[in-house]
Amino acid sequence: MTERVLSGIQPTHDSFHLGNYLGALRQWVELQSTHDTYYCIVDLHALTVEVDPALLRKRILASAAQLLAIGIDPKKSTLFIQSHVPAHNQLGWVFECITGFGEANRMTQFKDKSQKSGTDRTVVGLFTYPMLQAADILLYQPELVPVGEDQRQHIELTRDLAQRFNSRFGEVFTVPGAHILKSTAKIMDLQEPTSKMSKSATSLAGVIELLDTPEANVKKIKSAVTDTGRDVTFDEANKPGISNLLSICSAISGRTVASIEADYVGKGYGDFKKDVAEIVTETLRPIREAALGYLHDEQALLDILSEGAQRAEAVASKTLSIVYKSLGLLPRS
Ligand code: TYM
């Protein structure tokens, strides 16, 4: 049987960024031809940050448009919105009831985010976020979850919860593995190359956005922070800026880092950055144009998502009813 894949992305910003694209979304597209793929816009997870309703609505639609624009094909993949399938919340609650408080408290993303905003401003939803994520995944019984490095711990927890449930209540869940591509697992911020590229960075100057204009992205790449020295060589410890650009260039061109380095022997950072800017913007230009095109027809987007929800719901509700039964909950007769 074809192996199944599930992954998700939050609609928390106006645009996805190059880290999302190289770290996860490109793999989503690739896996469509070999796997039975389920991709989810996790709008409920986006409620853990401050909500502006009009903006959230716009961003959910923009997320769908971008996923179609990068090549997610609704004929091959089930593309849907998390809140359209209530089983996510229902199974999330079950996982909250088998997760230890200490275990949840050890999630580094929770620790980082709650430390930044302080306990009083941290919502409980942020604490239970990983259990909802486990539900997103396990409802679909996938073998693989394509994500970037920052999701590794959440996938580990998901595996633990699946195994725990199976050993206490019977073999219900497939235990999934994270699918993380080493070379692009952590794309760094162009201005702060020791921090990952992130939508929540204080400044977007180092974040390449899929929906940004090519001109803006060229400017960001040309002003990327580089390191002392002038050789274009991969050395993460001493040259994090150049190494990040080399990883990006290699991922997009499909060439090895060594062969790119060889092109720049005797040349400087300026030439290299100019070429990286070109290759990145030429890759993103058609994606942006296609996404803007999809956004012109909101109804068509809603129709695709509605069909996706129907297909997702069929799988999810089946898993949920097995879970409830295994727990001893009575079916409604
Ligand atoms: P999110 O929305 O922050 O990011 C979406 C995907 O992009 C990857 N990513 C990166 N990869 C490489 N370098 C980077 N700088 C970078 N930044 C982000 C993320 O690892 C992710 O794969 N909790 C998840 C959303 C989620 C989910 C799920 C994922 C909810 N339910 C179920 C998989 C399965 C998140 O916040 O991703």
Short mmCIF file of C-alpha atoms and ligand atoms in Angstrom, two decimals:
data_model
loop_
_atom_site.label_atom_id
_atom_site.label_comp_id
_atom_site.label_asym_id
_atom_site.label_seq_id
_atom_site.Cartn_x
_atom_site.Cartn_y
_atom_site.Cartn_z
CA MET A 1 0.00 0.00 0.00
CA THR A 2 1.14 3.54 -0.71
CA GLU A 3 2.60 5.13 2.40
CA ARG A 4 0.80 8.13 3.77
CA VAL A 5 2.19 11.59 4.50
CA LEU A 6 0.75 14.39 6.60
CA SER A 7 2.09 17.84 7.32
CA GLY A 8 0.82 21.25 8.35
CA ILE A 9 1.67 24.94 8.25
CA GLN A 10 0.39 27.88 10.28
CA PRO A 11 -1.32 30.79 8.52
CA THR A 12 0.17 33.29 10.95
CA HIS A 13 1.78 35.69 8.48
CA ASP A 14 1.08 37.41 5.19
CA SER A 15 3.49 35.16 3.36
CA PHE A 16 5.39 31.91 3.80
CA HIS A 17 9.16 32.32 3.75
CA LEU A 18 12.12 30.62 2.14
CA GLY A 19 12.76 28.54 5.29
CA ASN A 20 9.23 27.09 5.09
CA TYR A 21 9.68 26.46 1.39
CA LEU A 22 13.09 24.78 1.42
CA GLY A 23 12.72 23.14 4.83
CA ALA A 24 9.29 21.62 4.29
CA LEU A 25 7.04 22.74 1.44
CA ARG A 26 9.25 21.58 -1.42
CA GLN A 27 9.25 18.10 0.10
CA TRP A 28 5.44 18.28 0.31
CA VAL A 29 5.31 18.79 -3.45
CA GLU A 30 7.83 16.06 -4.18
CA LEU A 31 6.14 13.47 -1.98
CA GLN A 32 2.89 13.87 -3.90
CA SER A 33 4.14 11.62 -6.67
CA THR A 34 5.14 8.74 -4.41
CA HIS A 35 2.84 9.01 -1.38
CA ASP A 36 -0.76 9.47 -0.36
CA THR A 37 -0.45 13.06 0.85
CA TYR A 38 -2.53 15.11 3.34
CA TYR A 39 -1.66 18.77 3.85
CA CYS A 40 -3.32 20.95 6.40
CA ILE A 41 -3.46 24.70 7.00
CA VAL A 42 -3.47 24.69 10.79
CA ASP A 43 -5.67 27.69 11.49
CA LEU A 44 -6.51 26.57 15.04
CA HIS A 45 -2.82 26.59 15.94
CA ALA A 46 -2.73 30.18 14.69
CA LEU A 47 -5.14 31.16 17.50
CA THR A 48 -2.26 30.79 19.99
CA VAL A 49 -0.93 34.15 18.82
CA GLU A 50 -2.89 37.39 18.91
CA VAL A 51 -5.83 37.22 16.50
CA ASP A 52 -6.93 39.91 14.09
CA PRO A 53 -9.99 38.26 12.50
CA ALA A 54 -9.90 40.06 9.14
CA LEU A 55 -6.19 39.44 8.81
CA LEU A 56 -6.43 35.80 9.82
CA ARG A 57 -9.11 35.16 7.22
CA LYS A 58 -6.92 36.79 4.57
CA ARG A 59 -3.88 34.80 5.64
CA ILE A 60 -5.70 31.47 5.54
CA LEU A 61 -6.70 32.15 1.95
CA ALA A 62 -3.19 33.35 1.10
CA SER A 63 -1.80 30.13 2.58
CA ALA A 64 -4.02 28.02 0.36
CA ALA A 65 -3.07 30.12 -2.68
CA GLN A 66 0.64 29.74 -1.93
CA LEU A 67 0.38 25.98 -1.46
CA LEU A 68 -1.34 25.63 -4.82
CA ALA A 69 1.21 27.99 -6.37
CA ILE A 70 4.21 25.92 -5.24
CA GLY A 71 2.63 22.86 -6.84
CA ILE A 72 0.35 21.19 -4.32
CA ASP A 73 -2.14 19.54 -6.64
CA PRO A 74 -5.62 18.98 -5.16
CA LYS A 75 -6.03 16.00 -7.48
CA LYS A 76 -3.04 14.29 -5.90
CA SER A 77 -3.16 15.70 -2.35
CA THR A 78 -5.88 16.27 0.19
CA LEU A 79 -5.48 19.97 0.98
CA PHE A 80 -7.65 21.18 3.82
CA ILE A 81 -8.15 23.55 6.73
CA GLN A 82 -7.78 22.16 10.24
CA SER A 83 -10.88 23.84 11.70
CA HIS A 84 -13.04 22.20 9.00
CA VAL A 85 -12.38 18.82 10.59
CA PRO A 86 -13.52 18.89 14.25
CA ALA A 87 -11.88 15.52 14.98
CA HIS A 88 -8.59 17.44 15.39
CA ASN A 89 -9.86 19.10 18.58
CA GLN A 90 -11.54 15.94 19.76
CA LEU A 91 -8.43 13.81 19.50
CA GLY A 92 -6.35 16.72 20.83
CA TRP A 93 -8.29 16.50 24.09
CA VAL A 94 -7.62 12.77 24.35
CA PHE A 95 -3.89 13.45 24.00
CA GLU A 96 -4.04 16.22 26.60
CA CYS A 97 -5.33 13.55 28.95
CA ILE A 98 -2.40 11.20 28.39
CA THR A 99 0.38 13.80 28.33
CA GLY A 100 2.22 14.59 31.54
CA PHE A 101 2.40 18.20 32.67
CA GLY A 102 6.18 17.95 32.98
CA GLU A 103 6.44 16.39 29.57
CA ALA A 104 4.51 19.27 27.98
CA ASN A 105 6.58 21.73 29.98
CA ARG A 106 9.77 20.41 28.39
CA MET A 107 8.75 21.41 24.85
CA THR A 108 11.42 23.90 23.83
CA GLN A 109 9.13 25.91 21.53
CA PHE A 110 6.75 26.46 24.43
CA LYS A 111 9.59 27.37 26.76
CA ASP A 112 11.09 29.85 24.27
CA LYS A 113 7.81 31.50 23.38
CA SER A 114 6.49 31.69 26.94
CA GLN A 115 9.79 33.07 28.20
CA LYS A 116 9.63 35.80 25.58
CA SER A 117 6.11 36.92 26.50
CA GLY A 118 6.06 36.12 30.23
CA THR A 119 3.69 33.72 32.05
CA ASP A 120 0.81 36.19 32.36
CA ARG A 121 0.67 36.82 28.63
CA THR A 122 1.19 33.19 27.62
CA VAL A 123 -2.06 31.44 26.72
CA VAL A 124 -2.88 27.88 27.79
CA GLY A 125 -3.36 26.99 24.11
CA LEU A 126 0.34 27.46 23.56
CA PHE A 127 1.01 24.86 26.23
CA THR A 128 -1.38 22.30 24.74
CA TYR A 129 -0.34 23.14 21.16
CA PRO A 130 1.85 20.00 20.73
CA MET A 131 -1.03 17.71 21.69
CA LEU A 132 -3.22 19.30 19.02
CA GLN A 133 -0.35 18.83 16.58
CA ALA A 134 -0.10 15.16 17.56
CA ALA A 135 -3.82 14.86 16.81
CA ASP A 136 -3.37 16.57 13.41
CA ILE A 137 -0.86 13.91 12.54
CA LEU A 138 -2.15 10.71 14.12
CA LEU A 139 -5.74 11.07 12.86
CA TYR A 140 -4.42 10.32 9.38
CA GLN A 141 -2.15 7.37 10.34
CA PRO A 142 0.77 8.67 8.26
CA GLU A 143 4.16 6.97 8.02
CA LEU A 144 5.98 10.26 7.32
CA VAL A 145 5.75 13.87 8.45
CA PRO A 146 7.87 16.23 6.30
CA VAL A 147 9.02 19.18 8.44
CA GLY A 148 12.00 21.37 9.28
CA GLU A 149 14.34 20.77 12.21
CA ASP A 150 12.35 23.01 14.61
CA GLN A 151 9.50 20.48 14.58
CA ARG A 152 11.63 17.47 15.55
CA GLN A 153 10.68 17.57 19.23
CA HIS A 154 6.97 17.86 18.45
CA ILE A 155 7.20 14.80 16.21
CA GLU A 156 9.04 12.92 18.97
CA LEU A 157 6.19 13.73 21.36
CA THR A 158 3.70 12.60 18.72
CA ARG A 159 5.52 9.26 18.45
CA ASP A 160 5.58 8.90 22.25
CA LEU A 161 1.84 9.59 22.46
CA ALA A 162 1.06 7.11 19.69
CA GLN A 163 3.12 4.41 21.42
CA ARG A 164 1.64 5.21 24.82
CA PHE A 165 -1.90 5.04 23.51
CA ASN A 166 -1.19 1.81 21.64
CA SER A 167 0.31 0.11 24.67
CA ARG A 168 -2.50 1.17 27.02
CA PHE A 169 -5.53 0.86 24.79
CA GLY A 170 -4.62 -1.37 21.85
CA GLU A 171 -2.81 -0.91 18.54
CA VAL A 172 -4.67 2.04 17.05
CA PHE A 173 -2.01 4.37 15.72
CA THR A 174 0.72 4.09 13.12
CA VAL A 175 3.87 5.54 14.70
CA PRO A 176 5.10 8.15 12.19
CA GLY A 177 8.63 9.29 11.49
CA ALA A 178 9.84 12.84 10.85
CA HIS A 179 11.04 13.42 7.29
CA ILE A 180 13.71 16.10 7.71
CA LEU A 181 16.14 16.92 4.89
CA LYS A 182 19.47 17.58 6.55
CA SER A 183 20.71 20.16 4.02
CA THR A 184 17.67 22.44 4.36
CA ALA A 185 16.40 21.52 7.83
CA LYS A 186 17.29 24.91 9.24
CA ILE A 187 17.51 27.88 6.88
CA MET A 188 18.93 30.87 8.72
CA ASP A 189 17.91 34.53 8.87
CA LEU A 190 19.91 36.58 6.36
CA GLN A 191 20.57 39.36 8.85
CA GLU A 192 21.17 37.11 11.84
CA PRO A 193 22.62 33.93 10.37
CA THR A 194 22.89 32.23 13.75
CA SER A 195 19.07 32.29 14.20
CA LYS A 196 16.63 30.37 12.04
CA MET A 197 14.64 32.27 9.44
CA SER A 198 11.35 32.84 11.19
CA LYS A 199 8.09 34.65 10.63
CA SER A 200 8.29 36.00 14.15
CA ALA A 201 11.70 37.66 13.70
CA THR A 202 11.75 41.22 15.03
CA SER A 203 12.73 42.50 11.59
CA LEU A 204 11.81 41.02 8.22
CA ALA A 205 15.04 42.30 6.64
CA GLY A 206 16.55 38.82 6.83
CA VAL A 207 13.40 36.90 5.86
CA ILE A 208 12.80 36.06 2.19
CA GLU A 209 9.06 35.96 1.64
CA LEU A 210 7.36 34.03 -1.15
CA LEU A 211 4.90 36.85 -1.78
CA ASP A 212 7.41 39.67 -1.61
CA THR A 213 8.32 41.42 -4.88
CA PRO A 214 11.42 40.11 -6.65
CA GLU A 215 12.99 43.56 -6.19
CA ALA A 216 12.53 43.45 -2.41
CA ASN A 217 14.02 39.98 -2.21
CA VAL A 218 17.02 40.91 -4.38
CA LYS A 219 17.68 43.78 -2.01
CA LYS A 220 17.44 41.53 1.05
CA ILE A 221 19.87 38.99 -0.39
CA LYS A 222 22.34 41.61 -1.55
CA SER A 223 22.38 43.12 1.93
CA ALA A 224 22.62 39.74 3.70
CA VAL A 225 25.12 39.82 6.55
CA THR A 226 28.31 38.09 5.46
CA ASP A 227 31.38 37.33 7.41
CA THR A 228 34.92 38.61 7.55
CA GLY A 229 37.16 37.22 4.84
CA ARG A 230 36.32 37.02 1.17
CA ASP A 231 36.34 33.34 0.20
CA VAL A 232 33.05 31.72 -0.68
CA THR A 233 33.51 28.55 1.39
CA PHE A 234 31.18 26.53 3.59
CA ASP A 235 32.15 26.86 7.26
CA GLU A 236 29.11 27.06 9.53
CA ALA A 237 31.05 27.93 12.68
CA ASN A 238 33.13 30.78 11.26
CA LYS A 239 31.10 31.83 8.23
CA PRO A 240 27.43 31.32 9.13
CA GLY A 241 26.22 33.97 6.66
CA ILE A 242 28.03 32.62 3.59
CA SER A 243 27.30 29.03 4.62
CA ASN A 244 23.58 29.80 4.80
CA LEU A 245 23.65 31.39 1.32
CA LEU A 246 25.56 28.37 0.01
CA SER A 247 22.95 26.00 1.47
CA ILE A 248 20.15 28.05 -0.10
CA CYS A 249 21.92 28.20 -3.46
CA SER A 250 22.64 24.46 -3.41
CA ALA A 251 19.07 23.57 -2.45
CA ILE A 252 17.58 25.67 -5.20
CA SER A 253 20.03 24.80 -7.98
CA GLY A 254 20.35 21.12 -7.06
CA ARG A 255 24.15 21.52 -7.27
CA THR A 256 26.57 20.43 -4.57
CA VAL A 257 28.03 23.04 -2.26
CA ALA A 258 31.53 22.05 -3.43
CA SER A 259 30.76 22.77 -7.08
CA ILE A 260 29.29 26.16 -6.19
CA GLU A 261 32.37 27.00 -4.09
CA ALA A 262 34.54 26.13 -7.09
CA ASP A 263 32.73 28.73 -9.24
CA TYR A 264 33.74 31.53 -6.89
CA VAL A 265 37.43 30.84 -6.41
CA GLY A 266 39.12 34.22 -6.88
CA LYS A 267 35.81 36.08 -6.83
CA GLY A 268 34.24 37.88 -3.89
CA TYR A 269 31.07 37.84 -1.83
CA GLY A 270 29.48 40.50 -4.07
CA ASP A 271 29.44 38.28 -7.17
CA PHE A 272 28.15 35.36 -5.17
CA LYS A 273 25.31 37.30 -3.55
CA LYS A 274 24.28 38.71 -6.92
CA ASP A 275 23.95 35.18 -8.31
CA VAL A 276 22.11 33.87 -5.25
CA ALA A 277 19.69 36.80 -5.53
CA GLU A 278 19.05 35.93 -9.16
CA ILE A 279 18.47 32.22 -8.65
CA VAL A 280 16.20 32.75 -5.62
CA THR A 281 14.07 35.44 -7.21
CA GLU A 282 13.71 33.52 -10.47
CA THR A 283 12.45 30.54 -8.46
CA LEU A 284 10.03 32.62 -6.40
CA ARG A 285 8.75 34.89 -9.19
CA PRO A 286 6.41 32.30 -10.80
CA ILE A 287 5.24 31.14 -7.36
CA ARG A 288 4.26 34.68 -6.41
CA GLU A 289 2.50 35.26 -9.70
CA ALA A 290 0.57 32.00 -9.47
CA ALA A 291 -0.42 32.70 -5.84
CA LEU A 292 -1.70 36.17 -6.72
CA GLY A 293 -3.67 34.56 -9.55
CA TYR A 294 -5.32 32.03 -7.21
CA LEU A 295 -6.25 34.85 -4.83
CA HIS A 296 -8.36 36.46 -7.55
CA ASP A 297 -10.89 33.65 -7.33
CA GLU A 298 -11.76 33.16 -3.68
CA GLN A 299 -14.67 30.84 -4.43
CA ALA A 300 -12.45 28.46 -6.38
CA LEU A 301 -10.09 28.31 -3.39
CA LEU A 302 -12.97 27.66 -0.99
CA ASP A 303 -14.24 24.87 -3.25
CA ILE A 304 -10.85 23.14 -3.28
CA LEU A 305 -10.61 23.40 0.50
CA SER A 306 -14.14 22.16 0.97
CA GLU A 307 -13.47 19.07 -1.11
CA GLY A 308 -10.24 18.51 0.81
CA ALA A 309 -12.09 18.76 4.13
CA GLN A 310 -14.58 16.18 3.00
CA ARG A 311 -11.86 13.70 2.11
CA ALA A 312 -9.90 14.46 5.30
CA GLU A 313 -12.97 14.14 7.47
CA ALA A 314 -13.72 10.66 6.17
CA VAL A 315 -10.31 9.43 7.33
CA ALA A 316 -10.23 11.44 10.56
CA SER A 317 -13.67 10.47 11.83
CA LYS A 318 -12.88 6.80 11.28
CA THR A 319 -9.73 7.05 13.42
CA LEU A 320 -11.57 9.04 16.08
CA SER A 321 -14.32 6.48 16.44
CA ILE A 322 -11.75 3.68 16.89
CA VAL A 323 -9.99 5.82 19.52
CA TYR A 324 -13.22 6.51 21.42
CA LYS A 325 -14.18 2.86 21.32
CA SER A 326 -10.72 1.78 22.55
CA LEU A 327 -11.08 4.20 25.46
CA GLY A 328 -14.39 2.66 26.48
CA LEU A 329 -16.51 5.63 25.48
CA LEU A 330 -20.01 4.54 24.48
CA PRO A 331 -21.12 5.13 20.91
CA ARG A 332 -24.27 7.23 20.49
CA SER A 333 -26.90 4.73 19.47
P1 TYM B 1 5.35 26.44 10.89
O1 TYM B 1 4.06 26.95 10.36
O2 TYM B 1 6.13 27.33 11.80
O3 TYM B 1 6.33 26.07 9.69
C1 TYM B 1 5.93 25.26 8.59
C2 TYM B 1 7.09 24.36 8.19
O4 TYM B 1 8.25 25.13 7.85
C3 TYM B 1 9.38 24.61 8.55
N1 TYM B 1 10.31 25.73 8.83
C4 TYM B 1 11.62 25.74 8.49
N2 TYM B 1 12.40 24.82 7.88
C5 TYM B 1 13.69 25.15 7.68
N3 TYM B 1 14.24 26.34 8.06
C6 TYM B 1 13.50 27.28 8.68
N4 TYM B 1 14.05 28.45 9.02
C7 TYM B 1 12.12 26.99 8.92
N5 TYM B 1 11.12 27.69 9.50
C8 TYM B 1 10.01 26.90 9.44
C9 TYM B 1 8.81 24.05 9.84
O5 TYM B 1 9.68 23.12 10.43
C10 TYM B 1 7.52 23.43 9.34
O6 TYM B 1 7.76 22.14 8.82
N6 TYM B 1 3.91 23.33 14.53
C11 TYM B 1 4.03 23.49 13.10
C12 TYM B 1 2.72 23.39 12.36
C13 TYM B 1 1.96 22.10 12.54
C14 TYM B 1 2.31 20.85 11.97
C15 TYM B 1 1.26 19.96 12.34
C16 TYM B 1 3.40 20.39 11.23
C17 TYM B 1 0.78 21.94 13.20
N7 TYM B 1 0.33 20.66 13.08
C18 TYM B 1 1.29 18.64 11.95
C19 TYM B 1 3.42 19.06 10.83
C20 TYM B 1 2.36 18.19 11.20
C21 TYM B 1 4.59 24.86 12.82
O7 TYM B 1 4.46 25.76 13.61
O8 TYM B 1 5.14 25.00 11.56
#
